[in-house]
Amino acid sequence: MLGYIIRRILVMIPTLLVISALVFAIIELPPGDYFESHINELKAQGEDVDLKRIEYLRAEYGFDKPLIERYFYWVVGMLHGDFGYSFEFELPVSEVVGDRIWLTILLSFVTIIFTWIVAFPIGIYSATHQYSWGDYGLTFLGLLGLATPNFLLALIFLYFANIWFGTSIGGLMDGEFINQPMSWAKFKSVLEHLWVPVLIIGTAGTAAMIRRLRANLLDELQKQYVITAKAKGLAPFKALVKYPLRMALNFFIADIGGILPAIISGAEVVAIVMSLETTGPLLINALQSQDMYLAGSFLMFLATLTVIGVLVSDIALAVLDPRIRLQGGSTK
Amino acid sequence: MTAGSPLPEPGAPLGHYVSTKPFDARSIEQLTPAQEKVYLASQWRLSWWKFKRHKVAVVCGVFLLAVYVSILICEFLAPFALDTRHKRYIFAPPQSIHLFHDGKFVGPFIYGVKLKVNLENMQRLYPTDTRKIYPIKFFCKGDKYKFWGLFKADRHLFCAQRKAPMFLLGTDRLGRDVLSRIIYGARISMTVGLIGVALSFSLGIVIGGIAGYYGGLTDMVVQRMIEVLQSLPAIPLWLALAAIMPVTWSPITIYFAITLILGLLDWTGLARAVRSKLLALREEDYVTAAQLMGAKTSRIIGRHLVPGFMSHLIATATISIPTMILGETALSFLGLGLRPPITSWGVLLAEAQNINVVALYPWLMLPVVPVILVILAYNFLGDGLRDAADPYK
């Protein structure tokens, strides 16, 4: 088991390296850099440009060095916990990001738990009551959830919250807690606001998971051992839970790897629409103002989050299924 | 031999008649013409029959076809031109079509509306004036346009009188008709997915084909590459790629760049499908048979393998089109994708980004409806195609 985990973590390293190269390429692609657009902006406003300071910053962050070297500095810096410097905020990236990262993690984590809790019973119901009205209704609802983009759902929610309750449901906490240190009251306020974005982001993932759980459980229920068990008089509940469900559960856990990128994607866009205090709005801001270290760190962070999520789901899968930890591969 | 034996004595004449005509073994298992049609049908024909049985998918296919046809004639379908501004009807709410006036049937008509400004909060109000009725005209003259850029025309499918323009879905902040803009927006939104899928389709077939055919190290590198790309959250990556496009680019260049971005990150699913199908089909008996008969590799792949999984690929591609449509909508909605004057559903929705706008003028959210309908239709169509892709199941 330990061997499997170590092997799995070692595989993660090249993956993260490739991702970091990709992210670095993306943030280096735009012509010019932040300083150029910054100088132009200052000049346009008729302000003095402190060229010395900018030259200093350029040298400090190695903008005069070749690409490969800069990439190297960036990666090594990140390993030391130095994510670079946000030129727009004139602060180190790690300070700008602050607890937004934790809120993003919290949001994604709660969304996954929500997805599980909702998808699990519905998936089982749909599979055991195949072609019933309940199954059709839930399937249709699931498809609708799959087809409605998260950010549009967020818009619709905002609209109805406004006409029904007359309040705005944007934000992840009450206004007075923003930029405050973490406290019990702040935590409670976050929890109060959390359910709306969780519901919105969770719909698509839940729908996908219900469909896959239903398909897998149906496959399993049609197998001969289930028929044998039923023929021998095993109670229906036991004939469902004892083996078929456990088999279908594997897919359920493995699915995390599939829906996590979607959840994080959705969380970003929904966060922008609902102005949540997560990484989403900052990311888009950084991208628009070419604040490339900030954007790059965000992308890297989101990618790392998914990679770690997949790792956790793989380890959970290995705990559940002895075939995987013995073969070191995934089940077919 | 006892007397009870069923066999005759050797040499004795047989008790029954045996025809001397040559025997055709197939005559016994003669297929009726109907059966023959099924047994000899090509895979495409079988798939088509199976697809036709999936009623929902057929309906969705017809709906999508209708939307694509509407792209060709959107100038004619839309009651107004894309940028016609009605200064006296800014943020006018949707009007409804009536059939009866004072209990009498008058055919489809609308009531007139008149702008009134509430001076207390400067809100524009459009109270309905039920005294005046304006019947809707069909094939009437309206805004001039150049049909397909070739010849001038001014006919529209339907419109109201010049005195009382009709806004079935309301107007936006510049007094432009939302319905017309949605109809025009379909042009961009519906084609982004197609071009993007064409790109990811070719990338997927080439890369997946190489991986599946050569196997070994190439296969492993491609597999890892796919894993890395699939583990990245798509929308932030799209955002990053969209953000690096220079502002100076023309709208059309941006449109193609967006499709490129959507296609470049989406080929992984298709490549996986190609690879696994190629690996599975390579082991089939008919491939061995072809090899033994001396067929060249190119012939085996082109003539025997590709037709075998082409239907699967088409189904997979269909399912990935909605992702692209959504991607474009999301990018444009956030202001990083297409920009006006290009009009797509995402660009239209960008107007409804603000909660105040949503609360006051909810009809600006209506472009959501075609997005959801098209995506649902593509999903059902894709499901039907996927089932039909394997007609032997």
XYZ file of C-alpha atoms in Angstrom:
725
model
C 0.000 0.000 0.000
C 2.750 2.405 1.001
C 4.631 1.464 -2.140
C 1.633 2.291 -4.242
C 1.186 5.698 -2.636
C 4.863 6.538 -3.071
C 4.773 5.432 -6.695
C 1.666 7.484 -7.277
C 3.244 10.585 -5.725
C 6.383 10.150 -7.837
C 4.252 10.087 -10.982
C 2.814 13.425 -9.891
C 6.170 15.192 -10.131
C 6.653 15.020 -13.911
C 2.975 15.869 -14.370
C 3.343 19.022 -12.308
C 6.557 19.909 -14.153
C 4.829 19.642 -17.526
C 1.925 21.724 -16.216
C 4.289 24.376 -14.893
C 6.037 24.574 -18.279
C 2.667 24.916 -19.971
C 1.515 27.622 -17.581
C 4.789 29.489 -17.941
C 4.504 29.344 -21.724
C 1.013 30.790 -21.491
C 1.995 33.675 -19.250
C 5.008 34.430 -21.461
C 3.052 34.340 -24.714
C 1.583 37.839 -24.792
C 3.802 40.383 -26.486
C 5.387 42.852 -24.093
C 5.222 42.571 -20.339
C 3.465 44.259 -17.492
C 6.041 47.044 -17.304
C 5.513 48.128 -20.888
C 1.767 48.415 -20.510
C 2.302 50.039 -17.116
C 4.668 52.672 -18.548
C 2.256 53.377 -21.381
C -0.582 53.750 -18.950
C 1.350 56.161 -16.752
C 2.449 58.180 -19.760
C -1.095 58.343 -21.020
C -2.145 59.763 -17.654
C 0.621 62.327 -17.912
C 2.386 61.044 -14.820
C 6.103 60.782 -14.264
C 7.540 57.418 -14.956
C 10.156 56.302 -12.506
C 12.203 54.404 -15.070
C 14.877 53.590 -12.537
C 12.474 51.787 -10.293
C 11.032 49.878 -13.219
C 14.500 48.957 -14.442
C 15.247 47.762 -10.929
C 12.089 45.669 -10.822
C 12.861 44.282 -14.265
C 16.291 43.180 -13.159
C 14.995 41.950 -9.822
C 12.490 39.671 -11.498
C 14.885 38.649 -14.221
C 13.005 40.100 -17.155
C 16.324 40.764 -18.852
C 17.308 37.127 -18.683
C 16.529 34.398 -21.243
C 13.266 32.506 -21.071
C 14.599 29.194 -19.786
C 16.406 30.864 -16.936
C 13.300 32.749 -15.908
C 11.270 29.581 -15.978
C 13.857 27.959 -13.753
C 13.747 30.851 -11.280
C 9.973 30.758 -11.242
C 9.770 27.045 -10.501
C 12.503 27.138 -7.864
C 10.881 30.184 -6.289
C 7.555 28.397 -6.092
C 9.179 25.452 -4.375
C 10.439 27.889 -1.759
C 6.993 29.339 -1.355
C 7.892 32.489 -3.329
C 5.218 32.821 -5.967
C 6.568 35.989 -7.489
C 5.467 39.581 -7.267
C 2.143 41.058 -8.244
C 2.995 44.229 -10.119
C -0.485 45.584 -9.987
C -0.911 45.291 -6.244
C 2.801 45.882 -5.609
C 2.783 43.034 -3.147
C 4.146 39.500 -3.169
C 1.662 37.149 -4.804
C 1.287 35.062 -1.674
C 0.043 38.127 0.225
C -2.393 39.134 -2.488
C -3.820 35.671 -2.635
C -4.078 35.348 1.118
C -7.034 33.396 2.366
C -8.717 33.376 -1.031
C -6.902 30.130 -1.687
C -8.388 28.576 1.427
C -11.834 29.748 0.454
C -11.377 28.188 -2.998
C -10.308 24.912 -1.425
C -13.192 25.041 1.021
C -15.663 25.768 -1.763
C -14.382 22.945 -3.988
C -14.265 20.487 -1.102
C -17.781 21.236 0.118
C -19.026 21.060 -3.472
C -17.607 17.583 -3.893
C -19.174 16.416 -0.625
C -22.480 17.914 -1.768
C -22.145 16.164 -5.126
C -21.608 12.855 -3.385
C -24.439 13.219 -0.926
C -26.933 14.124 -3.638
C -25.727 11.869 -6.441
C -25.409 8.698 -4.386
C -29.036 8.045 -3.368
C -30.427 9.388 -6.634
C -28.088 7.240 -8.709
C -29.061 4.127 -6.759
C -32.740 4.961 -7.023
C -32.485 5.540 -10.773
C -30.661 2.257 -11.310
C -32.961 0.124 -9.169
C -36.094 1.731 -10.576
C -34.973 1.785 -14.201
C -37.537 3.192 -16.652
C -39.894 4.251 -13.879
C -41.347 7.749 -13.804
C -38.958 8.655 -11.037
C -36.035 7.516 -13.151
C -37.190 9.492 -16.191
C -37.860 12.601 -14.146
C -34.514 12.477 -12.386
C -32.691 11.735 -15.628
C -34.293 14.716 -17.289
C -33.502 16.923 -14.316
C -29.928 15.682 -14.450
C -29.632 16.458 -18.155
C -31.032 19.911 -17.551
C -28.442 20.434 -14.839
C -25.756 19.232 -17.223
C -26.934 21.504 -20.019
C -27.273 24.690 -17.996
C -23.914 26.351 -17.717
C -22.895 27.162 -14.159
C -22.544 30.866 -14.660
C -25.973 31.146 -16.269
C -27.441 29.238 -13.352
C -25.725 31.721 -11.057
C -27.373 34.574 -12.967
C -30.782 32.949 -12.727
C -30.276 32.354 -9.003
C -29.291 35.973 -8.495
C -32.415 37.054 -10.319
C -34.836 34.891 -8.362
C -33.183 35.637 -5.050
C -33.724 39.249 -5.888
C -37.433 38.981 -6.684
C -38.345 36.442 -4.027
C -36.232 37.559 -1.096
C -35.220 41.001 -2.241
C -31.636 40.351 -1.266
C -28.408 39.886 -3.097
C -26.897 36.453 -2.599
C -23.493 37.362 -3.971
C -20.356 37.117 -1.880
C -19.053 34.421 0.395
C -19.425 36.338 3.657
C -21.042 39.417 5.087
C -19.333 42.614 4.003
C -17.918 43.464 7.404
C -15.776 40.307 7.508
C -13.856 40.952 4.290
C -10.146 41.389 4.961
C -10.718 40.507 8.616
C -8.703 37.748 10.266
C -10.434 34.415 10.601
C -12.794 34.277 13.550
C -15.721 32.183 14.647
C -18.203 34.828 13.489
C -16.526 35.065 10.102
C -16.542 31.312 9.752
C -20.256 31.229 10.532
C -20.911 33.951 8.004
C -18.994 32.019 5.355
C -21.014 28.900 6.094
C -24.237 30.861 5.750
C -23.274 32.117 2.310
C -21.597 28.964 1.090
C -24.639 26.893 0.187
C -25.743 28.972 -2.789
C -22.494 28.714 -4.779
C -22.133 25.088 -3.728
C -25.590 24.347 -5.091
C -24.834 26.169 -8.343
C -21.398 24.705 -8.945
C -22.486 21.256 -7.835
C -25.369 20.787 -10.296
C -23.344 19.857 -13.375
C -21.025 17.511 -11.486
C -23.946 15.927 -9.649
C -25.813 15.324 -12.886
C -22.785 13.729 -14.519
C -22.168 11.569 -11.472
C -25.780 10.385 -11.250
C -25.701 9.312 -14.884
C -22.465 7.407 -14.504
C -23.413 5.783 -11.204
C -26.710 4.687 -12.737
C -25.002 3.206 -15.815
C -22.356 1.387 -13.781
C -24.810 0.042 -11.236
C -27.121 -1.140 -14.034
C -24.229 -3.002 -15.679
C -23.416 -4.611 -12.373
C -27.025 -5.505 -11.549
C -27.386 -7.401 -14.824
C -24.471 -9.680 -14.051
C -25.078 -13.334 -13.331
C -23.901 -13.346 -9.751
C -26.662 -10.911 -8.848
C -29.242 -13.087 -10.568
C -27.857 -16.120 -8.728
C -27.990 -14.294 -5.426
C -31.586 -13.287 -6.040
C -32.516 -16.787 -7.203
C -31.071 -18.237 -4.030
C -33.353 -16.013 -2.052
C -31.014 -13.310 -0.805
C -32.958 -10.333 0.487
C -33.229 -7.660 -2.244
C -31.509 -5.062 -0.102
C -28.576 -7.317 0.628
C -28.377 -8.424 -2.995
C -27.964 -4.778 -3.889
C -25.654 -3.530 -1.177
C -23.367 -6.470 -0.596
C -21.589 -6.641 -3.984
C -23.063 -4.614 -6.865
C -23.024 -1.362 -4.935
C -19.480 -1.874 -3.776
C -18.395 -2.453 -7.349
C -20.184 0.655 -8.549
C -18.654 2.604 -5.686
C -15.256 2.229 -7.337
C -16.371 4.272 -10.305
C -17.879 6.724 -7.905
C -14.564 7.457 -6.278
C -12.592 7.291 -9.502
C -15.010 9.833 -10.915
C -13.624 12.508 -8.621
C -10.665 12.744 -10.952
C -13.104 13.386 -13.771
C -15.344 15.990 -12.186
C -12.775 17.879 -10.124
C -11.395 19.942 -13.036
C -14.971 20.765 -14.010
C -15.841 21.780 -10.451
C -12.802 24.024 -10.167
C -13.512 25.542 -13.586
C -17.114 26.146 -12.639
C -16.119 27.549 -9.270
C -13.934 30.134 -10.973
C -16.592 31.427 -13.342
C -19.384 31.317 -10.773
C -17.118 33.191 -8.393
C -16.742 35.939 -10.982
C -20.484 36.221 -11.556
C -21.378 36.141 -7.872
C -18.309 38.130 -6.798
C -17.187 35.494 -4.331
C -13.977 36.154 -2.445
C -12.199 33.205 -4.054
C -9.485 33.095 -6.667
C -11.816 33.537 -9.654
C -12.291 37.323 -9.764
C -8.615 37.935 -8.977
C -7.557 35.545 -11.720
C -9.570 37.285 -14.393
C -8.377 40.659 -13.145
C -4.771 39.535 -13.314
C -5.259 38.134 -16.801
C -6.781 41.345 -18.055
C -4.031 43.558 -16.688
C -1.219 41.208 -17.763
C -0.153 40.802 -14.162
C 1.421 37.602 -15.255
C 3.036 36.253 -12.123
C -0.232 36.536 -10.284
C -2.127 34.850 -13.137
C 0.514 32.165 -13.511
C 0.484 31.363 -9.822
C -3.276 31.100 -9.886
C -3.255 28.747 -12.858
C -0.524 26.691 -11.256
C -2.414 26.584 -8.004
C -5.653 25.472 -9.645
C -3.833 22.788 -11.620
C -2.056 21.564 -8.500
C -5.359 21.442 -6.681
C -6.825 19.155 -9.351
C -3.742 16.970 -9.469
C -3.824 16.527 -5.696
C -7.554 15.849 -5.820
C -7.002 13.108 -8.365
C -4.223 11.717 -6.196
C -6.520 11.563 -3.186
C -9.209 9.829 -5.203
C -6.672 7.333 -6.531
C -5.450 6.533 -3.030
C -9.013 6.142 -1.786
C -9.648 3.829 -4.692
C -6.601 1.753 -3.819
C -7.809 1.437 -0.232
C -11.188 0.229 -1.466
C -10.060 -2.063 -4.226
C -7.222 -4.515 -3.623
C -6.830 -5.197 -7.354
C -5.572 -1.674 -7.923
C -3.006 -1.577 -5.191
C -1.635 -4.940 -6.280
C -1.461 -4.128 -9.979
C -0.643 -0.488 -9.604
C -3.089 0.413 -12.347
C -6.693 1.422 -12.573
C -9.574 -0.959 -13.097
C -11.144 -1.189 -16.483
C -32.054 -57.737 -42.334
C -35.330 -58.163 -40.642
C -38.608 -57.259 -42.288
C -39.058 -54.288 -39.941
C -35.995 -52.371 -41.218
C -36.707 -48.985 -42.775
C -33.946 -49.503 -45.316
C -34.753 -51.263 -48.608
C -32.939 -54.364 -49.721
C -29.658 -53.566 -51.504
C -30.324 -53.096 -55.192
C -34.094 -52.891 -54.804
C -35.808 -49.789 -56.245
C -36.224 -47.005 -53.742
C -39.617 -46.373 -52.314
C -39.322 -42.590 -52.761
C -38.283 -40.180 -55.482
C -34.857 -38.496 -55.575
C -34.363 -35.591 -57.918
C -31.362 -35.828 -60.182
C -31.067 -32.024 -60.514
C -27.975 -30.411 -58.980
C -28.600 -29.412 -55.370
C -28.235 -25.776 -54.324
C -27.624 -25.736 -50.590
C -28.580 -22.050 -50.324
C -32.092 -22.720 -51.575
C -33.057 -24.063 -48.165
C -31.989 -20.924 -46.295
C -33.415 -18.619 -48.923
C -33.773 -15.144 -47.433
C -36.865 -13.166 -48.082
C -36.135 -9.828 -49.759
C -36.849 -8.066 -46.455
C -34.397 -10.273 -44.587
C -31.825 -9.889 -47.304
C -32.035 -6.135 -46.953
C -31.164 -6.397 -43.279
C -28.419 -8.995 -43.655
C -26.660 -7.224 -46.484
C -27.108 -3.696 -45.148
C -23.953 -1.690 -44.626
C -22.978 -0.580 -41.163
C -24.023 2.985 -41.944
C -27.479 1.808 -42.975
C -27.854 -0.269 -39.807
C -26.757 2.680 -37.715
C -29.288 4.870 -39.459
C -32.092 2.401 -38.750
C -31.090 2.205 -35.128
C -30.823 5.966 -34.870
C -34.300 6.428 -36.329
C -35.753 4.381 -33.503
C -34.387 6.869 -30.952
C -37.264 9.335 -31.278
C -35.904 12.022 -28.937
C -32.586 12.087 -30.770
C -34.338 12.432 -34.122
C -36.439 15.333 -32.856
C -33.320 17.024 -31.474
C -31.495 16.441 -34.748
C -34.318 18.081 -36.677
C -34.341 20.994 -34.236
C -30.593 21.546 -34.633
C -30.914 21.304 -38.391
C -33.635 23.958 -38.262
C -31.371 26.230 -36.203
C -28.541 25.792 -38.710
C -30.883 26.549 -41.589
C -32.022 29.676 -39.731
C -28.404 30.852 -39.723
C -28.511 30.982 -43.505
C -31.603 33.157 -43.604
C -31.310 35.057 -40.332
C -31.608 38.444 -42.071
C -35.012 37.380 -43.305
C -36.154 35.758 -40.049
C -35.170 38.609 -37.758
C -37.736 41.410 -37.671
C -35.013 44.072 -37.463
C -31.426 44.419 -38.566
C -28.687 43.628 -36.057
C -27.913 47.219 -35.147
C -31.185 49.044 -35.735
C -31.697 51.353 -32.781
C -35.073 52.520 -31.575
C -34.353 55.578 -29.509
C -37.862 55.808 -28.174
C -37.815 52.208 -26.968
C -34.813 51.808 -24.701
C -35.095 48.882 -22.286
C -38.626 48.207 -23.504
C -40.032 45.021 -21.948
C -41.174 42.085 -24.093
C -44.583 42.506 -25.701
C -47.021 39.683 -26.020
C -48.956 38.649 -29.099
C -52.732 38.648 -28.728
C -55.344 36.984 -30.869
C -58.607 38.356 -29.455
C -59.615 41.957 -28.939
C -62.833 42.713 -27.053
C -63.847 39.090 -27.380
C -63.486 39.186 -31.151
C -60.919 37.268 -33.152
C -58.631 39.621 -35.070
C -55.652 37.376 -35.736
C -52.187 37.969 -34.269
C -51.706 41.563 -33.171
C -49.945 43.609 -30.510
C -51.110 46.517 -28.423
C -49.259 49.787 -28.703
C -46.871 50.916 -25.971
C -45.850 54.433 -25.063
C -42.754 55.531 -23.196
C -43.401 57.217 -19.871
C -40.631 58.236 -17.551
C -41.231 57.974 -13.845
C -39.593 61.211 -12.767
C -39.106 60.101 -9.164
C -36.595 57.369 -9.882
C -36.034 58.091 -13.572
C -37.331 54.693 -14.501
C -38.610 54.147 -18.007
C -42.078 52.652 -18.061
C -43.868 51.274 -21.070
C -47.572 50.996 -20.208
C -49.682 49.120 -22.737
C -52.342 51.073 -24.572
C -55.130 48.576 -25.162
C -57.133 50.938 -27.332
C -54.888 50.699 -30.326
C -54.222 47.369 -31.993
C -51.499 46.755 -34.523
C -51.905 43.529 -36.505
C -48.697 41.655 -37.270
C -47.833 41.550 -40.952
C -46.040 38.722 -42.670
C -43.489 38.974 -45.497
C -43.519 42.698 -45.034
C -40.970 45.358 -45.916
C -38.641 46.441 -43.154
C -34.971 47.185 -42.597
C -32.894 46.851 -45.735
C -30.188 44.202 -45.815
C -27.911 42.511 -48.277
C -28.906 38.879 -48.509
C -25.772 36.684 -48.386
C -23.900 39.842 -49.306
C -25.134 39.386 -52.859
C -28.410 41.126 -53.492
C -30.395 43.775 -51.707
C -33.659 42.880 -50.016
C -35.983 44.303 -47.406
C -38.509 41.533 -46.777
C -38.859 40.081 -43.287
C -40.823 37.085 -42.106
C -42.973 39.181 -39.802
C -43.053 42.671 -38.413
C -45.473 45.227 -37.041
C -46.332 48.674 -38.307
C -43.723 51.362 -38.584
C -45.587 53.450 -35.963
C -45.521 50.661 -33.410
C -42.437 48.487 -33.682
C -42.825 45.122 -32.059
C -40.301 43.760 -29.567
C -41.326 40.236 -28.645
C -38.323 39.807 -26.349
C -37.810 43.440 -25.397
C -34.962 45.791 -26.218
C -31.533 46.437 -24.735
C -29.816 49.580 -23.492
C -29.488 51.001 -27.002
C -33.039 50.131 -28.001
C -32.041 47.176 -30.142
C -34.451 44.285 -30.522
C -33.319 41.335 -28.382
C -35.114 38.743 -30.530
C -33.359 39.904 -33.694
C -30.033 39.898 -31.918
C -30.589 36.373 -30.616
C -31.397 35.201 -34.155
C -28.257 36.864 -35.499
C -26.205 35.606 -32.545
C -26.924 32.007 -33.535
C -24.639 32.524 -36.523
C -21.558 32.855 -34.361
C -22.546 30.676 -31.417
C -23.594 27.701 -33.516
C -20.576 27.753 -35.821
C -17.908 28.226 -33.146
C -18.603 24.682 -31.978
C -18.478 23.242 -35.477
C -15.153 24.802 -36.427
C -13.670 23.968 -33.039
C -14.805 20.368 -33.327
C -13.420 20.096 -36.852
C -10.063 21.152 -35.461
C -10.138 18.886 -32.424
C -11.427 16.079 -34.646
C -8.416 16.217 -36.957
C -6.017 16.630 -34.047
C -7.657 13.752 -32.186
C -7.578 11.374 -35.156
C -3.966 12.140 -36.039
C -2.558 12.069 -32.506
C -4.740 9.205 -31.298
C -4.048 7.311 -34.501
C -0.296 7.709 -34.112
C -0.467 6.590 -30.486
C -2.651 3.596 -31.243
C -0.756 2.554 -34.341
C 2.845 2.882 -33.202
C 2.216 1.959 -29.560
C 5.197 1.693 -27.216
C 6.979 4.886 -26.257
C 4.945 7.173 -28.549
C 1.788 5.808 -27.050
C 3.055 6.424 -23.542
C 4.086 10.015 -24.257
C 0.731 10.776 -25.849
C -1.101 9.130 -22.980
C 0.740 11.226 -20.381
C 0.121 14.360 -22.452
C -3.593 13.612 -22.544
C -3.639 12.979 -18.807
C -1.961 16.295 -18.093
C -4.318 18.211 -20.370
C -7.364 16.505 -18.917
C -6.332 17.243 -15.372
C -6.240 20.975 -16.056
C -9.356 22.967 -15.270
C -10.488 24.036 -18.734
C -12.100 27.402 -18.182
C -9.197 29.126 -16.366
C -6.902 27.870 -19.118
C -9.252 29.180 -21.793
C -9.397 32.472 -19.961
C -5.617 32.691 -19.892
C -5.321 31.890 -23.579
C -8.097 34.308 -24.476
C -6.543 37.048 -22.365
C -3.284 36.973 -24.283
C -4.944 37.866 -27.563
C -3.904 41.378 -28.556
C -6.650 43.956 -28.385
C -5.682 45.173 -31.827
C -6.897 42.029 -33.556
C -9.944 42.332 -35.751
C -13.150 40.687 -34.504
C -12.913 37.989 -37.168
C -9.361 37.074 -36.182
C -10.486 36.870 -32.578
C -13.355 34.620 -33.609
C -10.973 32.190 -35.272
C -8.508 32.443 -32.414
C -11.270 31.519 -29.968
C -12.257 28.468 -31.997
C -8.576 27.541 -32.128
C -8.309 27.819 -28.346
C -11.436 25.737 -27.817
C -10.261 23.097 -30.286
C -6.680 22.956 -29.062
C -7.646 21.848 -25.569
C -10.493 19.575 -26.510
C -8.927 16.915 -28.700
C -7.948 14.692 -25.782
C -11.255 12.854 -25.504
C -11.321 12.086 -29.221
C -7.687 11.017 -29.288
C -8.401 8.613 -26.452
C -11.384 7.166 -28.301
C -9.384 6.737 -31.521
C -6.498 5.119 -29.710
C -8.531 2.614 -27.746
C -10.669 1.709 -30.763
C -7.600 1.253 -32.932
C -5.992 -0.966 -30.307
C -9.134 -3.064 -29.937
C -9.909 -3.411 -33.640
C -6.309 -4.267 -34.503
C -6.837 -7.657 -32.876
C -9.995 -8.522 -34.819
C -10.013 -11.561 -37.070
C -10.867 -9.615 -40.174
C -7.713 -7.549 -39.780
C -5.627 -10.720 -39.548
C -7.454 -12.026 -42.607
C -6.682 -8.852 -44.513
C -3.047 -9.043 -43.468
C -2.812 -12.675 -44.592
C -4.316 -11.731 -47.942
C -1.501 -9.257 -48.339
C -3.256 -5.949 -47.756
C -1.010 -2.964 -47.137
C -1.080 -1.213 -43.751
C -2.552 1.917 -45.264
C -5.350 -0.138 -46.812
C -6.036 -1.958 -43.546
C -6.310 1.299 -41.635
C -8.195 3.217 -44.272
C -10.489 0.522 -45.603
C -11.045 -1.771 -42.634
C -10.256 0.008 -39.377
C -11.396 3.605 -39.826
C -14.888 2.800 -41.140
C -15.245 0.515 -38.125
C -14.966 3.330 -35.618
C -15.902 6.375 -37.651
C -19.451 6.275 -36.309
C -18.083 6.229 -32.763
C -15.941 9.230 -33.527
C -18.851 11.170 -34.921
C -20.864 10.409 -31.789
C -17.982 11.496 -29.547
C -17.512 14.667 -31.564
C -21.205 15.504 -31.313
C -21.030 15.252 -27.558
C -18.083 17.631 -27.429
C -19.754 20.386 -29.470
C -21.874 21.659 -26.542
C -18.718 22.044 -24.447
C -17.374 24.375 -27.096
C -20.577 26.370 -27.372
C -20.542 26.736 -23.601
C -16.875 27.673 -23.671
C -17.461 30.460 -26.147
C -20.456 31.673 -24.162
C -18.478 31.706 -20.932
C -15.495 33.501 -22.467
C -17.630 36.143 -24.160
C -19.778 36.533 -21.066
C -16.683 37.331 -19.029
C -15.507 39.802 -21.645
C -12.472 37.791 -22.723
C -13.970 36.142 -25.772
C -15.750 37.739 -28.663
C -16.423 41.435 -28.458
C -19.028 43.609 -30.097
C -19.673 44.310 -32.981
C -19.555 40.516 -33.337
C -22.731 39.210 -31.797
C -22.951 35.819 -30.160
C -25.170 34.588 -27.372
C -22.303 35.023 -24.947
C -21.801 38.636 -26.057
C -25.528 39.250 -25.565
C -25.411 37.697 -22.114
C -22.492 39.890 -21.151
C -25.060 42.704 -20.980
C -26.804 40.817 -18.199
C -23.694 40.409 -16.089
C -24.675 43.011 -13.578
C -27.141 42.075 -10.862
C -28.890 45.460 -11.134
C -29.471 44.935 -14.839
C -30.769 41.446 -14.167
C -33.175 42.717 -11.558
C -34.521 45.631 -13.614
C -34.443 44.208 -17.133
C -34.682 40.416 -16.758
C -35.413 39.911 -20.459
C -31.744 40.564 -21.191
C -31.163 37.083 -19.760
C -33.293 35.497 -22.496
C -30.299 34.454 -24.666
C -29.879 31.798 -21.956
C -32.867 29.953 -23.427
C -31.402 29.147 -26.864
C -28.085 28.202 -25.233
C -29.789 25.677 -22.960
C -32.033 24.337 -25.744
C -29.161 23.837 -28.169
C -27.003 22.156 -25.561
C -29.798 19.835 -24.472
C -30.500 18.995 -28.118
C -26.833 18.237 -28.795
C -26.691 16.014 -25.710
C -29.739 13.992 -26.742
C -28.543 13.800 -30.343
C -25.142 12.634 -29.144
C -26.771 9.964 -26.949
C -28.785 8.701 -29.911
C -25.748 8.677 -32.188
C -23.694 6.835 -29.599
C -26.325 4.128 -29.307
C -26.607 3.914 -33.070
C -22.855 3.799 -33.587
C -22.832 0.171 -32.489
C -25.750 -1.358 -34.375
C -24.823 -4.923 -33.436
C -25.433 -4.391 -29.759
